[in-house]
Structure formats: C-alpha cells, structure tokens
C-alpha positions as YAML, in Angstrom:
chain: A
units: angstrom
residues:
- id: 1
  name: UNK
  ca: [112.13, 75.10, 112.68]
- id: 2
  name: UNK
  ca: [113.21, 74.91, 109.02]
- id: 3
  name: UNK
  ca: [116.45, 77.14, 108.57]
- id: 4
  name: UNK
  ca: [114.88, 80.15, 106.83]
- id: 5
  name: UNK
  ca: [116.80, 83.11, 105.92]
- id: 6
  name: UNK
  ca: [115.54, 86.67, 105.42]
- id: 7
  name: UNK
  ca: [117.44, 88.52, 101.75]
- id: 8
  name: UNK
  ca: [116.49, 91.62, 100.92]
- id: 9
  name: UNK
  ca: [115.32, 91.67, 97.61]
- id: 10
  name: UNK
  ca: [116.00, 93.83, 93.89]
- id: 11
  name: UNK
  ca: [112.84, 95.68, 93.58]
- id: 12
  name: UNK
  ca: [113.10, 95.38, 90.22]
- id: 13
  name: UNK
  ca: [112.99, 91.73, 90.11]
- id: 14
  name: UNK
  ca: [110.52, 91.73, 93.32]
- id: 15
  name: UNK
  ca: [108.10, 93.58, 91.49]
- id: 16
  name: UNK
  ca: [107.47, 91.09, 89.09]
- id: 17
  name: UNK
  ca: [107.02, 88.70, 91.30]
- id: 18
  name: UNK
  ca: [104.30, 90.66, 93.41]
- id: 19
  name: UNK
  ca: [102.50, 91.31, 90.86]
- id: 20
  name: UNK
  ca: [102.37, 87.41, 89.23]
- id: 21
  name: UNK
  ca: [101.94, 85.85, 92.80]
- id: 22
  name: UNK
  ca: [100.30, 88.15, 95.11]
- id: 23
  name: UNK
  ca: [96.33, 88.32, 94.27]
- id: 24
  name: UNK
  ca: [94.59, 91.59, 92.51]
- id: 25
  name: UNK
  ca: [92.41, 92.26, 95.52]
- id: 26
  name: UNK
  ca: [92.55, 95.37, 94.78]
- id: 27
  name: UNK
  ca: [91.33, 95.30, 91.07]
- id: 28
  name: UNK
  ca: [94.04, 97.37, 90.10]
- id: 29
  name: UNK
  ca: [93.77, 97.76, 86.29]
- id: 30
  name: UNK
  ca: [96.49, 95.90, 84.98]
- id: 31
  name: UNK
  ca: [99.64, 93.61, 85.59]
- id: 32
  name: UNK
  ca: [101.77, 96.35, 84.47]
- id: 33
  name: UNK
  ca: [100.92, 99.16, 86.23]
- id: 34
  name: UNK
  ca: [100.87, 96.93, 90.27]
- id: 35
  name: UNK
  ca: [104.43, 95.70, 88.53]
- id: 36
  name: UNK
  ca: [104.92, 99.67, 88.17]
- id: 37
  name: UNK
  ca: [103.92, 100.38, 91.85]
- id: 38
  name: UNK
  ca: [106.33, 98.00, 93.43]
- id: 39
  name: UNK
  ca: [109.49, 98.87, 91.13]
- id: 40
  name: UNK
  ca: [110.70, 101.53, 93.74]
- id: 41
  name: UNK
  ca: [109.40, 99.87, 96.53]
- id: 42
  name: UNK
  ca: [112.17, 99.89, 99.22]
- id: 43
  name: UNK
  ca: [112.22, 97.30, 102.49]
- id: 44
  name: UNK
  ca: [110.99, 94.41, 100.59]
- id: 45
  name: UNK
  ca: [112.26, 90.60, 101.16]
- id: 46
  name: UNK
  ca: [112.66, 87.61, 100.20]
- id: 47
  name: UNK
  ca: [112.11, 84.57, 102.57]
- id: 48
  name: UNK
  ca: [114.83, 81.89, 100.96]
- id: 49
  name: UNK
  ca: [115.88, 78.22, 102.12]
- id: 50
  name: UNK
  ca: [118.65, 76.51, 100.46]
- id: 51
  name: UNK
  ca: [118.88, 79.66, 98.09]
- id: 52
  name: UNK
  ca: [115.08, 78.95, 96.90]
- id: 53
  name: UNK
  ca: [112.63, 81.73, 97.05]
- id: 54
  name: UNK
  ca: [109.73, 80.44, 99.14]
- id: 55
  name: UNK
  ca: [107.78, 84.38, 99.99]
- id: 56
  name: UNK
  ca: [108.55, 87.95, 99.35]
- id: 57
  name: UNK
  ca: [107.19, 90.38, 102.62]
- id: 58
  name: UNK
  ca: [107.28, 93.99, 103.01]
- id: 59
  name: UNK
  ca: [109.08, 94.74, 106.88]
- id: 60
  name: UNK
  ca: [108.62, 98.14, 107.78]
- id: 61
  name: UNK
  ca: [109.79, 98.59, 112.39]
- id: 62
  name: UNK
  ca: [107.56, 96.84, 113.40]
- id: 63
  name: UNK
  ca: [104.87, 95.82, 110.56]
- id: 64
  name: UNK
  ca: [104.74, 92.78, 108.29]
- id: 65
  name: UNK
  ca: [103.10, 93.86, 104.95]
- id: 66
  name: UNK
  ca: [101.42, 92.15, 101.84]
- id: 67
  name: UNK
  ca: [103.07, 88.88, 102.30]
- id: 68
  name: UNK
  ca: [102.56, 86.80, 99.10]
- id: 69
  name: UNK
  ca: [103.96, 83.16, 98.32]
- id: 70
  name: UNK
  ca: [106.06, 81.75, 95.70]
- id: 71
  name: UNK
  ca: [104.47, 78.42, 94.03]
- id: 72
  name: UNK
  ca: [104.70, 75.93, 94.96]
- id: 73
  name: UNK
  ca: [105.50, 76.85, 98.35]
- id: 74
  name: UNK
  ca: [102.66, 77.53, 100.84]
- id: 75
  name: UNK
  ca: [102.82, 79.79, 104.11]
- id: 76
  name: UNK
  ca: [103.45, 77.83, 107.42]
- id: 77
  name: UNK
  ca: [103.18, 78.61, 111.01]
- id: 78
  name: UNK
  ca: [107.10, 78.02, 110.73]
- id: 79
  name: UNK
  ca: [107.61, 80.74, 108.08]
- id: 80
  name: UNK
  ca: [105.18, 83.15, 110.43]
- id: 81
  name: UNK
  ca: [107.16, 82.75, 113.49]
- id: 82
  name: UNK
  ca: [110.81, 82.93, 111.40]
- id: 83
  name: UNK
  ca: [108.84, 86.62, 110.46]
- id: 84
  name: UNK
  ca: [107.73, 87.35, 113.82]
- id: 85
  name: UNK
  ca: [111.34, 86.98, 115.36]
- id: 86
  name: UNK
  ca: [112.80, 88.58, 112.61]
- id: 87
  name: UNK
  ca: [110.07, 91.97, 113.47]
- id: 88
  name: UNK
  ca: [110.57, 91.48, 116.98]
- id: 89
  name: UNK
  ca: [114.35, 92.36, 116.83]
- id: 90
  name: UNK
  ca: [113.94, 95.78, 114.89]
- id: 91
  name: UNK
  ca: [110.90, 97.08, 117.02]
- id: 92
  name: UNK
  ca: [112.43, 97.84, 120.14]
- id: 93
  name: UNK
  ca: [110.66, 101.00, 120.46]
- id: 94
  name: UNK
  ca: [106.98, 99.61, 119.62]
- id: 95
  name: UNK
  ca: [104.70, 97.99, 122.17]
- id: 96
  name: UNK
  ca: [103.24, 95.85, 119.52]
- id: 97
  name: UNK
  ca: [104.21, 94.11, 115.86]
- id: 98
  name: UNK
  ca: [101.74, 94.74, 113.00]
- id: 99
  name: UNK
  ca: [100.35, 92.57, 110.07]
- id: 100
  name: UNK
  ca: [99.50, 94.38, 107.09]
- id: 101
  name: UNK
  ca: [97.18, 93.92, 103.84]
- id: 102
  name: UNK
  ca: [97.17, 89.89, 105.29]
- id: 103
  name: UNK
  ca: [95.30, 87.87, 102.49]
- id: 104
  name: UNK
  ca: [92.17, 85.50, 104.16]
- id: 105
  name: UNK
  ca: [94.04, 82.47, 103.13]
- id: 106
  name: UNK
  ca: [97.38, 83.47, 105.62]
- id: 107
  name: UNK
  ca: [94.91, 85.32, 108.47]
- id: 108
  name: UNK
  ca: [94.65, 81.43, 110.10]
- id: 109
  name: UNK
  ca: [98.03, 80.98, 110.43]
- id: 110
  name: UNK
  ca: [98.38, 84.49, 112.36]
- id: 111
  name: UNK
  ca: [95.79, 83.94, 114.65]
- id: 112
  name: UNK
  ca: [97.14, 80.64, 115.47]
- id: 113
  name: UNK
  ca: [100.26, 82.61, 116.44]
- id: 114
  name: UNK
  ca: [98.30, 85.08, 118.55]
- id: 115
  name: UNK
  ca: [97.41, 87.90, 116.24]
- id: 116
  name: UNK
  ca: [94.61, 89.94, 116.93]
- id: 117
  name: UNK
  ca: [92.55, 90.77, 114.12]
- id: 118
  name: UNK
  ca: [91.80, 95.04, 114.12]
- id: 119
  name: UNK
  ca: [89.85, 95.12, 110.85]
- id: 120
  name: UNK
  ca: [89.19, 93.49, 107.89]
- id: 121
  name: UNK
  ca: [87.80, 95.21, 104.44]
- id: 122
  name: UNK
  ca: [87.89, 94.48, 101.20]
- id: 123
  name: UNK
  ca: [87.55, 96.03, 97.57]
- id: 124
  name: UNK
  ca: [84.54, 95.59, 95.10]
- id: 125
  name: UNK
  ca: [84.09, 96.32, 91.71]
- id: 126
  name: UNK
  ca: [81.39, 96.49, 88.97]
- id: 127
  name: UNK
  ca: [81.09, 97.92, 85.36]
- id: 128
  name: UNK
  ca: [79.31, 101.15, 84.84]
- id: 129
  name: UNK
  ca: [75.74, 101.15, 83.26]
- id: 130
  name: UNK
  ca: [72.51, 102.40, 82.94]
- id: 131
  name: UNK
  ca: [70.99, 101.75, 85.85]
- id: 132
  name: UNK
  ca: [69.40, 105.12, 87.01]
- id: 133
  name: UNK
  ca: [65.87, 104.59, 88.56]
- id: 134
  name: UNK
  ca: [63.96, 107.38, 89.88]
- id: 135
  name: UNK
  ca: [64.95, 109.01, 93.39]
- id: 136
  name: UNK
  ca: [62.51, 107.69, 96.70]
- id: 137
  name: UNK
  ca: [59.29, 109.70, 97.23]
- id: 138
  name: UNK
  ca: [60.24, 112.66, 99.24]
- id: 139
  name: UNK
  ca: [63.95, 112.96, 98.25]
- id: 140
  name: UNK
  ca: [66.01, 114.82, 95.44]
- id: 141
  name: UNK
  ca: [69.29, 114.59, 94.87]
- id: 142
  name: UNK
  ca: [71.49, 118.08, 94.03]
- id: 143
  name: UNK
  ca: [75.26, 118.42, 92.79]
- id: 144
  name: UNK
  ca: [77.75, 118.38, 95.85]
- id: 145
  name: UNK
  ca: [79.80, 121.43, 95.51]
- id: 146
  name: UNK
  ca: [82.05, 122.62, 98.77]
- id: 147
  name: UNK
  ca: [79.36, 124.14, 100.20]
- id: 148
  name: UNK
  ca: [77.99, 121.55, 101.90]
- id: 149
  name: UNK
  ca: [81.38, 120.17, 103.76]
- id: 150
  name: UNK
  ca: [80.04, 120.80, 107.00]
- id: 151
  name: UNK
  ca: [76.42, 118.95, 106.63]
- id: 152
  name: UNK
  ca: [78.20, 116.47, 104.66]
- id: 153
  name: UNK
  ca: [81.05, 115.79, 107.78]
- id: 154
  name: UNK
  ca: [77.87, 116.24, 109.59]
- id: 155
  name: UNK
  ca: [75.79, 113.47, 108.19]
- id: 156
  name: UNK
  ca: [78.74, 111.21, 108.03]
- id: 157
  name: UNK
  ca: [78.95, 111.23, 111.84]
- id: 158
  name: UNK
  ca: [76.03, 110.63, 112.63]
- id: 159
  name: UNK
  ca: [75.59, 108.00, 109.78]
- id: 160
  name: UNK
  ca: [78.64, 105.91, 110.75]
- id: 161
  name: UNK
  ca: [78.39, 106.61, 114.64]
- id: 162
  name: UNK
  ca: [79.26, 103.20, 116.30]
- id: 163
  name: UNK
  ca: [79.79, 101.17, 113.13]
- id: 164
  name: UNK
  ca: [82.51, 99.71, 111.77]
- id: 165
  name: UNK
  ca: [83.65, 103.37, 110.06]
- id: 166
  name: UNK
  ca: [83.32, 105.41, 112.58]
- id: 167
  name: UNK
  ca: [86.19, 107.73, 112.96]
- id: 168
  name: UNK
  ca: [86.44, 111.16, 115.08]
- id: 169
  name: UNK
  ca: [85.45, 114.56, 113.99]
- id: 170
  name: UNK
  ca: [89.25, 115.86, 113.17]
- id: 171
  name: UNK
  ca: [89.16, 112.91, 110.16]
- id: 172
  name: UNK
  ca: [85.87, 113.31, 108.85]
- id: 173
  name: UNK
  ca: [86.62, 116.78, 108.49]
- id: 174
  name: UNK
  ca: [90.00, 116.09, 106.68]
- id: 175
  name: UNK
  ca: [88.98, 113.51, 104.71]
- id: 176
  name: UNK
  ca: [86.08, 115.66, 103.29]
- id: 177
  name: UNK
  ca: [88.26, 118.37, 102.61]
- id: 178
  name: UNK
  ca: [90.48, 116.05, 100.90]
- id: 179
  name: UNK
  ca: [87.91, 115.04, 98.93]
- id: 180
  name: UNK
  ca: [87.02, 118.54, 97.37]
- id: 181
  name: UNK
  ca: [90.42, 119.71, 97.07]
- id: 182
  name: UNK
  ca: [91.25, 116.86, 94.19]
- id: 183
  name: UNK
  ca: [87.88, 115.84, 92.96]
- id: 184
  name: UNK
  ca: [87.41, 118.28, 90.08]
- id: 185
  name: UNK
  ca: [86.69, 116.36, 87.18]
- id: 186
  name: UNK
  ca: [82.89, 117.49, 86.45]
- id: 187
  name: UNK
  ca: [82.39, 113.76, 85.54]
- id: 188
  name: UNK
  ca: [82.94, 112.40, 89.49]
- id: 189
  name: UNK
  ca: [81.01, 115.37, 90.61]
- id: 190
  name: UNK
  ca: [78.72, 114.86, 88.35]
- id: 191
  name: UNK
  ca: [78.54, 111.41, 89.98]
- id: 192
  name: UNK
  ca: [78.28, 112.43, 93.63]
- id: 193
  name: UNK
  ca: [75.14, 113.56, 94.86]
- id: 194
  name: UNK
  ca: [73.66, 114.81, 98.22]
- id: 195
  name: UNK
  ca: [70.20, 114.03, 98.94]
- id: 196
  name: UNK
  ca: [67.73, 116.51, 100.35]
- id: 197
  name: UNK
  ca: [64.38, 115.61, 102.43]
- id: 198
  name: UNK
  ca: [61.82, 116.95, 100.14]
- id: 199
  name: UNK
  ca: [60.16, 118.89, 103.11]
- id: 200
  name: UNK
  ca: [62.97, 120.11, 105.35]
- id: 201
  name: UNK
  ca: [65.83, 120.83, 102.22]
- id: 202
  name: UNK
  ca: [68.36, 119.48, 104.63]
- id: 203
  name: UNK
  ca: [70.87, 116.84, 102.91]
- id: 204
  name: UNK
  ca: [69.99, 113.15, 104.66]
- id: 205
  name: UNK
  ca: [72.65, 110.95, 102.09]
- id: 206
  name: UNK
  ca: [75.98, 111.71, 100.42]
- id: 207
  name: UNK
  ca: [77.99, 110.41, 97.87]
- id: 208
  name: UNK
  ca: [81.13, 110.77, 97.32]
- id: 209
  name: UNK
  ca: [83.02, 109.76, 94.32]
- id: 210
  name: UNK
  ca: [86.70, 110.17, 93.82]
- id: 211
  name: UNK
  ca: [89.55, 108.86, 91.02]
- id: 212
  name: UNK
  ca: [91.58, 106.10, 92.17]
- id: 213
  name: UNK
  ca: [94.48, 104.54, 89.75]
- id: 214
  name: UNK
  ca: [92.53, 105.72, 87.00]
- id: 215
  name: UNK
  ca: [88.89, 104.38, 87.90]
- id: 216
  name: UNK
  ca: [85.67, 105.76, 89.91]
- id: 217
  name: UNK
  ca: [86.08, 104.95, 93.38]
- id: 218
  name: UNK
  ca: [82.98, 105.45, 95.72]
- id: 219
  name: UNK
  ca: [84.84, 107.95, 98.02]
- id: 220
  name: UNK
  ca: [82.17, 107.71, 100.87]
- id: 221
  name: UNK
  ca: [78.13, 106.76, 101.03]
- id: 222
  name: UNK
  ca: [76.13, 107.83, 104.13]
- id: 223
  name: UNK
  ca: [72.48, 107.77, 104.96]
- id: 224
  name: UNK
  ca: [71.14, 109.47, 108.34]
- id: 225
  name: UNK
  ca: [70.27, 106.25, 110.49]
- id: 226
  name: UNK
  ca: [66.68, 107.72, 110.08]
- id: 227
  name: UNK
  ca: [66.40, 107.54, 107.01]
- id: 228
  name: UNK
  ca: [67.58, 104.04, 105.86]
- id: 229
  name: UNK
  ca: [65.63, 101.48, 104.46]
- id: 230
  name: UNK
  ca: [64.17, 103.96, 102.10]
- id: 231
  name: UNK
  ca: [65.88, 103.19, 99.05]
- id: 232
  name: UNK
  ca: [68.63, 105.55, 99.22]
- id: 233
  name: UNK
  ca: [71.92, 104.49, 99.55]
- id: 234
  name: UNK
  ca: [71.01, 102.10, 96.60]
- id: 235
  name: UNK
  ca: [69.73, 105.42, 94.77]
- id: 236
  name: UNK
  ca: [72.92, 107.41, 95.33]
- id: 237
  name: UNK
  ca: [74.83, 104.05, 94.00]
- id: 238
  name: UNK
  ca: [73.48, 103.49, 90.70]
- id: 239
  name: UNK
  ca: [73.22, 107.07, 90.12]
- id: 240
  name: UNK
  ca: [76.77, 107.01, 90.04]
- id: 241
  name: UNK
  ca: [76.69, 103.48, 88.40]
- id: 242
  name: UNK
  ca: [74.68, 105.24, 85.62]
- id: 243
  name: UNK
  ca: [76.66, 108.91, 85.36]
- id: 244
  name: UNK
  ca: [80.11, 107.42, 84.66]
- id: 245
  name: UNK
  ca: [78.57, 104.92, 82.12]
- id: 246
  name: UNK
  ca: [79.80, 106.92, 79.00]
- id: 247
  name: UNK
  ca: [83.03, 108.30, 80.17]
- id: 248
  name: UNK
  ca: [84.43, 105.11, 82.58]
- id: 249
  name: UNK
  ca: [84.05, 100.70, 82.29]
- id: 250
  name: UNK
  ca: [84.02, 100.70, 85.87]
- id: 251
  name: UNK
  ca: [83.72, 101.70, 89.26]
- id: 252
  name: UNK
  ca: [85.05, 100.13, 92.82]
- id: 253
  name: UNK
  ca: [84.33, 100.72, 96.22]
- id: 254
  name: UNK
  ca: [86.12, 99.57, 99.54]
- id: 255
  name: UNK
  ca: [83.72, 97.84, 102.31]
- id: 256
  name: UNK
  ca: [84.63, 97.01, 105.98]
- id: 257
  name: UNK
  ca: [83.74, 93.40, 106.76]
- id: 258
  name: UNK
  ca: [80.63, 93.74, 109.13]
- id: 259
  name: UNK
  ca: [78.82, 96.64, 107.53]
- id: 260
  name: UNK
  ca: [75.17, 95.70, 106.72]
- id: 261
  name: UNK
  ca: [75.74, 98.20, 103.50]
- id: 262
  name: UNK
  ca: [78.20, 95.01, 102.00]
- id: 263
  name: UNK
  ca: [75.10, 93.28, 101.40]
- id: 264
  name: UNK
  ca: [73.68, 95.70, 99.19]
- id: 265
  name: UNK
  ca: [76.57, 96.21, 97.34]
- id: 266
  name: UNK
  ca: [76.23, 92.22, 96.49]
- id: 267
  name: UNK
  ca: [72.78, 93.20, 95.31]
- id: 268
  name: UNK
  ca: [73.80, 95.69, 93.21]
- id: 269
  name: UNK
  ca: [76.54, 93.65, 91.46]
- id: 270
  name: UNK
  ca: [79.76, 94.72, 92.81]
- id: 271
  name: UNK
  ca: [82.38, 91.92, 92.91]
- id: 272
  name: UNK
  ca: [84.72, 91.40, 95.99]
- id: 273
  name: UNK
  ca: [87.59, 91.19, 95.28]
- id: 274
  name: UNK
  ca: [89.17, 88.83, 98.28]
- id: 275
  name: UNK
  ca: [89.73, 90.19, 101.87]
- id: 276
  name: UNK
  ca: [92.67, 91.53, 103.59]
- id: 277
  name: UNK
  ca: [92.85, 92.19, 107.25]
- id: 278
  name: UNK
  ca: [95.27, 94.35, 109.91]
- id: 279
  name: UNK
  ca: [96.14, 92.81, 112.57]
- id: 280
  name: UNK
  ca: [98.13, 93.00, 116.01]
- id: 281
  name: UNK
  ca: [100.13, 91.30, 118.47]
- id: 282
  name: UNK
  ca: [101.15, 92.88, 121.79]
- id: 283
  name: UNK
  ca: [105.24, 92.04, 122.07]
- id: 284
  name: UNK
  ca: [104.81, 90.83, 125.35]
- id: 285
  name: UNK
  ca: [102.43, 88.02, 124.24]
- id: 286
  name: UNK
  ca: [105.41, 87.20, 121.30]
- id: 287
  name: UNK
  ca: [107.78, 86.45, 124.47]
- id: 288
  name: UNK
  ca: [105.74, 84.33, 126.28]
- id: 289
  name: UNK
  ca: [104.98, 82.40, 123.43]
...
C-alpha cells in the first residue's frame, strides 16, 4: 500500500478546498456561503503522500464523512482501506464504521471493500413558476395551520408505511412539530397545503414546505396509498412551484433513491443534483478482511 499519512487540516484553508473540489449536490446557493459552512468545521483531514494533498475527509469515532478529492488525484481502494484502518483504531466502542454523504463516483470503491449500502437520496431543484393547474375532481386544498398535526402525522404513516421513508410514530410526530414551530413565514405556508376529499372533509395529501439555507425546501409530500394516481401529489407540487414564484427563484426537495414519487419529480422539472449514500461495515468483517 502507498505510504499515506492522515494531517489534520486548518479549517480555514480546508474550507476552500471543500467547497472548489467537493460537488454542490446539495445546490447550496453559492461558493461562499458552503466555504462559510466548513470554516469552523472541526475533525477534518487531509490525506497527504510525500507532503502532497491527495483528499480531505471528515472522521468523526467511527464515521467517514463527505470525502472529496484533490485534482488530479483520484480515490483508490488503497486510499479507502488507509481510511478504514485509520477509523478502525478510534472506534473501539462501536460495532460498526460508517460512511457518510459518499458521492456515487467513490460508493464502488466501498462496496468493493465490503460496505453495505443503508440508503441513498439525493437533492433536486427547480425554479419557481407559474404552474398552478386546477385541483383533481373531488379534492380542495386548505391552508395547513397546527391544527391538523395529528391527521397530518396521521396521513404520513400510512402514506410512507413500508417505503423507503418510513420512520416510527415518535419521529413523524417530532418532525411535524418541528415543522410548525419554525415555519412561520406566511409565504411557505402559504405554499403548503392539505388536501381534503370533497365528500368526507378528511385531509388525504400534505405538503409541507420549509426554509432551508435561504430557499423553499419541500419539507414533506404524502398522499393516502388510496388515493394516488389521482393527480395529487403533482397538484400539491406545483402549487407550491406556483405560490413562491414572486417572492423565491427556486425551490429543492430531497428524494430517497427507490421512491416511485422521484419519477414525478423528473416530470415536473426538478434537477438532481448527484447522489450520496450511507453506508456500513460491521468491524468484524474489517478484520477478516
């Protein structure tokens, strides 16, 4: 193996670098302000031979995080296993080492080495516009407002039961009430929307949509399994699309690789931005390697 050597790295310096070499999956609005985000960043590293900086890596215990390359230096299997045994000796107390936020161009290399891929998502983005057509026959949309927490956590369950969201009660819950607790801003309320069932009043589709980094993010959209295919998650969407025209350029969304919805999305214009992917290896598996 080439002789590698881990140096922890002068945020200041380290920042720059992340945010010239390490892609804008995340569409984050400007060189400047992902420079900004990494400037206090602490645990961060260089990966060096001879003195030349080949990678910078976040190590956290037991987690290797947005790894990024330094041109013209590519990532090896030799530079993955130099990180692995360099993880391995600081996570003494963990069962299992952890790759972070790994780009699709590195996730071969991992799995080569035994990583176990947990989830993969990525972020999409398109502009705001007028795109606001008329709500499905036998629906209406009304403003969300905290009232309807409960039969929103309620439709999420059942919406994202055994997909690739699902999550337990306790987080739909929290991450609902998150949601109302700093989502003021008339204008994203304005954007989210619960839709009713013309007949039975009772909310079938939500969306959420929350400020991210200074953008509309689409917070959460669920549709009762029942009632898909109708037109309404695409409804919900470009009602949002079309409220934020005048006040934002843009609007993203986050999408788990697998969900049928990522399809529409495509339809509808949003740009991916690049996958990134979790992953896991058991330490035992490490060793006998």
């Amino acid at each position: 193996m080439p002789s590698y050597e881990l140096v922890q790295a002068d945020p200041r310096i380290y920042s720059k670098y992340f945010a010239t070499y390490r892609p804008n999956i995340w569409f984050r609005p400007s060189w400047a302000s992902i420079q900004n985000m990494m400037e206090t960043a602490n645990d961060v590293y260089w990966i060096t031979r001879n003195g030349e900086r080949l990678a910078g890596v976040t190590l956290l215990d037991h987690t290797i995080g947005s790894l990024f390359t330094v041109p013209p230096h590519p990532f090896t299997g030799e530079m993955a296993e130099f990180l692995q045994e360099q993880v391995l000796r600081t996570a003494a107390d963990h069962p299992s080492i952890h790759a972070d936020n790994v780009l699709s161009e590195h996730l071969g290399i991992f799995k080569a080495m035994g990583f176990q891929e947990t989830v993969t998502r990525s972020c999409m983005m398109r502009p705001t516009e007028k795109v606001l057509s008329p709500a499905p026959v036998g629906f209406y949309p009304v403003p969300i407002t905290a009232e309807f927490l409960p039969k929103v956590v309620s439709v999420m369950q059942e919406a994202y039961r055994s997909g690739t969201d699902e999550r337990n009660l306790d987080t739909y819950v929290r991450d609902t009430a998150y949601f109302f607790e700093n989502n003021q801003e008339p204008h994203l309320l304005g954007a989210s929307s619960v839709i009713l069932n013309a007949d039975s009043h009772e909310p079938v589709g939500v969306c959420l949509v929350s400020l991210w980094e200074g953008l509309p993010l689409i917070y959460e959209v669920a549709v009762l399994p029942a009632y898909r295919s109708r037109g309404l998650g695409k409804y919900m969407i470009c009602r949002a699309i079309s409220h934020l025209e005048p006040f934002y350029p843009a609007i993203r969304l986050f999408v788990t690789s697998g969900n049928p919805a990522e399809r529409l999305y495509e339809k509808l214009g949003f740009l991916s931005g690049g996958s990134y992917s979790t992953l896991v290896l058991k330490k035992d598996q490490a060793i006998a390697r």
